[in-house]
Amino acid sequence: MQEYYYELVETMKRKIHSFITITDADVANPSEARSFKKRLNDGHMRTSNLIHEVKNVPADQLAKKISNSVTALGIDGCAEAIQSISKQGEYFAFLRVVSHNLLGTRTWGHLLQPVETYLLDFKDDIQQDINDVTGKIIEQMQTNISNIAAKIKEYYQSKMRSMIFQLLQAEINFGHAFIMNMTKKMKRSNTTQDLSRKLREGVSDDDTFKISSDANNVWRHGKYLIFLQIISNETLYTPSPSQLITPLNEAATYLKESQGWYEFLTNLYEKLSTYNVQKNRIKYNVANIADWGQNNKQQGISITRHNFKQFMENMRTFNVMGYNKIKNIEADDIRVEDLRQVASLTLNKFHVSCQSNKLTIKGGYIRLSEAIVEIGNCKRNTTEIFALNKIFIDKNLNKIGEKLKLVMIAPTWEVIGRRTINLSGADAPPHNPPKASDGEGDGGRGADGRPGLPGGPAGSFFGVGTTFLNGNRLNIVANGGHGGLGQDGGNGGPGSDGDSPSSDMKYYNSYDNNYFCDSLCFGSGECHGTSLNDFQLCYLGVTAKGFYCKVYGFVRVPTLFYNDEMFEIDIHGKDGTPGGDGGDGGRNGYGGKSGDVMLITLGNDAGISSFNNNGSDGTMGKGGEGGAGGREGYSIYLECLRQYALFFRAKDKFIELVHRGDRGYAQSGNGGINGANRANIQNPEPSAIISFKAKIINNYKSYARENLDVDVGGRIWKNDIMKFIRELDTNRDIKHM
């Protein structure tokens, strides 16, 4: 019997200890446990009863008692021993008969007492093993439940390291709900074994969190505990369900905090993206967190574990929604990196590249007021502004006459105030001097005015966006410059005045001049068509000074000693010269060529007004005025009385001025014609057109894709960037470029 129960108990002890290492739940069959316990209890009970029954039993009945008990207990291998006891009992009975003495019976029970003691010791021994193994199983269950909590936490931490913010909150909400639903059922468990079953039932078939192995282990341990409880003589000590699920509750708390954390981060990102922050970015992009919100501090924000709490304390007065939920949150590597990326993406300045042929400005948020400074510094005729998030148009851009080609691409444009981007061509300058030179010399012609200069060519604009905030407050202008004024023609030169004969009679009556009536006018030309009337002669001539003259006959008046002759002499002044013609005015300058304004809206109407018209032609130059004709020389009419002595000729001493005639002016020059001179007129330059727009779009997309990586902020803005790229890829206008 001892061997039987020893083997029975040792086999069970080996099974119990195997629960610590094996992974087969089928070995913990409750029916086997109940059978073992029954056999052990039955053995102890029947042994105790047998000891009592055989105290005074006759020897010949002992074998029967033992045989009945052994048979009932199902102990094999005792038949030979029982047969021997039976024969010995018969021998003892025979001896008692032949001795004629009633032999006294023995107390046989003490022979079975070791078996009873042995069974009691086995029960105590196996109970100790049960207790020891139970403790280790509980430890393994706790380890497995902790592993489950850790794997769920690690699963979501992996998501936090890789998933975009916009999708992360829903994922975390699911995880938190999963844990809360599972622990709610587990809390209702009455036993640890029931808890293990509900835990396994709570794991989904797809095993998203890779916890099925641990859940199966907990379930298997639960079956082991059921097995051990069956064979145990006392209630096993197991922790309460609330104690066992503590790691799961901690994981749920972590996810709940993470829900609040990403809600806060999203709101912080939006707050730092506003214009009010961006226009004062240098106040927040500070190297020392203690300088947050102050001007003129060293730049370059960096979030670390050491300054995490200090940064979060600054958020207390920054009015970020959701802050109160997480104000005491603990820093870990993920949260530090989250905060670092949000600060970096919103507060770091854009990147500037001033190349030989263009200026490129790239960044998450770009203010036009800052870009204007870079445009002025770089001085290239092409500027490309690529913003991954938003362009703030917060200042007017005036590049009139600079032929600037401006490209602006961003998902969102926000116009601050009323703004104008003016890329128009310059108005043509006026000629200097505004009037051509006047005619020179005697009645010289005025110079023709030069044609007006052409208006300057406009620059061009190419923009792409989806959302336009306050777009109706923005004007984009790329008009050609106005044509220049034609130069006015020069005035004709004035004619010269003709010389006039002297009308001073002293000059003629002077004896020194030796003028005689018939010697004032030399010549013998006939006066054609002249009626002499009372005059006997008329002839044409020229005076000593070169003036044309005409002499009308004479009348003799004889006396005793003298003869008088009367002459009327008409001396003409020299002709004045005509005035010069005025120069023609220059033709009005051509208007400049308009630029190209192309704005592609990937969403609703932008509301932006654009103007790109050719410049108007200038004003024609005025023709120069004709020069005034020179004054004609005066004519004088003289009467000359000549007296003759009978024998000699006397000097003329009686010359009188009868009349001084004004002959007026020579002809004035003709005025020039307005705008008639087209000589050497200049055609307008072509406008500055933006070419290869498709290549520009592809360059933007390449830049955008570079920023999809997790390390450069892809988790924060990947969704928005990918959405914008898809819109660029599917837009019909862009496809047809």
mmCIF file of N, CA and C in Angstrom, residues 14 19 22 34 38 56-57 140 193 206 220 228 268 313 320-321 324 363 390 480 551 554 567 571 577 620 630 702:
data_model
loop_
_atom_site.group_PDB
_atom_site.id
_atom_site.type_symbol
_atom_site.label_atom_id
_atom_site.label_comp_id
_atom_site.label_asym_id
_atom_site.label_seq_id
_atom_site.Cartn_x
_atom_site.Cartn_y
_atom_site.Cartn_z
ATOM 1 N N ARG A 14 5.082 15.346 -9.431
ATOM 2 C CA ARG A 14 5.805 15.684 -10.661
ATOM 3 C C ARG A 14 4.912 16.481 -11.613
ATOM 4 N N PHE A 19 3.722 22.163 -13.926
ATOM 5 C CA PHE A 19 2.894 23.320 -14.269
ATOM 6 C C PHE A 19 3.731 24.595 -14.405
ATOM 7 N N ILE A 22 5.758 23.545 -18.206
ATOM 8 C CA ILE A 22 5.106 23.067 -19.423
ATOM 9 C C ILE A 22 4.097 24.092 -19.926
ATOM 10 N N ARG A 34 -9.723 15.351 -9.425
ATOM 11 C CA ARG A 34 -10.750 14.823 -8.525
ATOM 12 C C ARG A 34 -10.510 13.333 -8.235
ATOM 13 N N LYS A 38 -9.775 11.778 -4.586
ATOM 14 C CA LYS A 38 -10.662 10.724 -4.078
ATOM 15 C C LYS A 38 -9.851 9.505 -3.678
ATOM 16 N N ASN A 56 -9.302 -6.464 16.900
ATOM 17 C CA ASN A 56 -9.519 -7.749 17.589
ATOM 18 C C ASN A 56 -10.060 -8.813 16.639
ATOM 19 N N VAL A 57 -9.816 -8.676 15.362
ATOM 20 C CA VAL A 57 -10.343 -9.634 14.413
ATOM 21 C C VAL A 57 -9.534 -10.928 14.493
ATOM 22 N N GLN A 140 3.870 33.899 -12.382
ATOM 23 C CA GLN A 140 3.874 33.827 -13.841
ATOM 24 C C GLN A 140 2.650 34.519 -14.440
ATOM 25 N N GLN A 193 -9.140 32.108 -11.548
ATOM 26 C CA GLN A 193 -9.360 31.228 -12.683
ATOM 27 C C GLN A 193 -10.372 31.827 -13.654
ATOM 28 N N ASP A 206 -7.470 38.570 -34.438
ATOM 29 C CA ASP A 206 -6.323 39.024 -35.229
ATOM 30 C C ASP A 206 -5.108 39.346 -34.374
ATOM 31 N N ARG A 220 -4.000 29.234 -19.262
ATOM 32 C CA ARG A 220 -3.452 27.933 -18.866
ATOM 33 C C ARG A 220 -3.153 27.900 -17.373
ATOM 34 N N LEU A 228 -5.153 22.554 -9.094
ATOM 35 C CA LEU A 228 -4.543 22.548 -7.761
ATOM 36 C C LEU A 228 -5.578 22.759 -6.670
ATOM 37 N N LEU A 268 -1.446 72.930 -29.563
ATOM 38 C CA LEU A 268 -0.222 73.729 -29.504
ATOM 39 C C LEU A 268 0.298 73.989 -30.914
ATOM 40 N N GLU A 313 5.678 74.444 -18.158
ATOM 41 C CA GLU A 313 5.258 75.502 -17.239
ATOM 42 C C GLU A 313 4.978 76.788 -18.011
ATOM 43 N N VAL A 320 -3.161 77.378 -24.277
ATOM 44 C CA VAL A 320 -3.331 76.264 -25.208
ATOM 45 C C VAL A 320 -4.417 75.347 -24.666
ATOM 46 N N MET A 321 -5.420 75.078 -25.481
ATOM 47 C CA MET A 321 -6.511 74.208 -25.040
ATOM 48 C C MET A 321 -5.974 72.817 -24.707
ATOM 49 N N ASN A 324 -4.559 71.892 -19.159
ATOM 50 C CA ASN A 324 -4.843 71.489 -17.776
ATOM 51 C C ASN A 324 -4.923 69.976 -17.616
ATOM 52 N N GLY A 363 10.148 76.489 -46.456
ATOM 53 C CA GLY A 363 9.897 76.345 -45.029
ATOM 54 C C GLY A 363 8.475 75.906 -44.770
ATOM 55 N N LYS A 390 1.882 77.090 -44.788
ATOM 56 C CA LYS A 390 1.132 78.327 -45.008
ATOM 57 C C LYS A 390 2.070 79.461 -45.401
ATOM 58 N N GLY A 480 1.723 96.035 -68.058
ATOM 59 C CA GLY A 480 2.859 96.650 -68.726
ATOM 60 C C GLY A 480 2.952 98.119 -68.354
ATOM 61 N N VAL A 551 13.990 155.642 -109.095
ATOM 62 C CA VAL A 551 14.029 157.106 -109.277
ATOM 63 C C VAL A 551 12.952 157.468 -110.302
ATOM 64 N N PHE A 554 12.299 163.822 -113.552
ATOM 65 C CA PHE A 554 12.528 165.126 -112.919
ATOM 66 C C PHE A 554 11.818 166.178 -113.752
ATOM 67 N N PHE A 567 13.603 165.352 -107.963
ATOM 68 C CA PHE A 567 13.585 163.872 -108.041
ATOM 69 C C PHE A 567 12.860 163.281 -106.815
ATOM 70 N N ILE A 571 13.802 154.288 -101.879
ATOM 71 C CA ILE A 571 14.882 153.336 -101.528
ATOM 72 C C ILE A 571 14.282 152.216 -100.663
ATOM 73 N N THR A 577 14.582 137.497 -93.798
ATOM 74 C CA THR A 577 14.531 136.072 -94.194
ATOM 75 C C THR A 577 13.337 135.384 -93.514
ATOM 76 N N MET A 620 1.645 111.798 -77.656
ATOM 77 C CA MET A 620 2.468 112.240 -78.779
ATOM 78 C C MET A 620 3.198 113.533 -78.431
ATOM 79 N N GLY A 630 11.792 137.307 -90.447
ATOM 80 C CA GLY A 630 12.539 138.512 -90.110
ATOM 81 C C GLY A 630 11.805 139.771 -90.576
ATOM 82 N N SER A 702 8.889 67.226 -54.739
ATOM 83 C CA SER A 702 10.096 66.565 -54.223
ATOM 84 C C SER A 702 10.462 67.116 -52.853
#
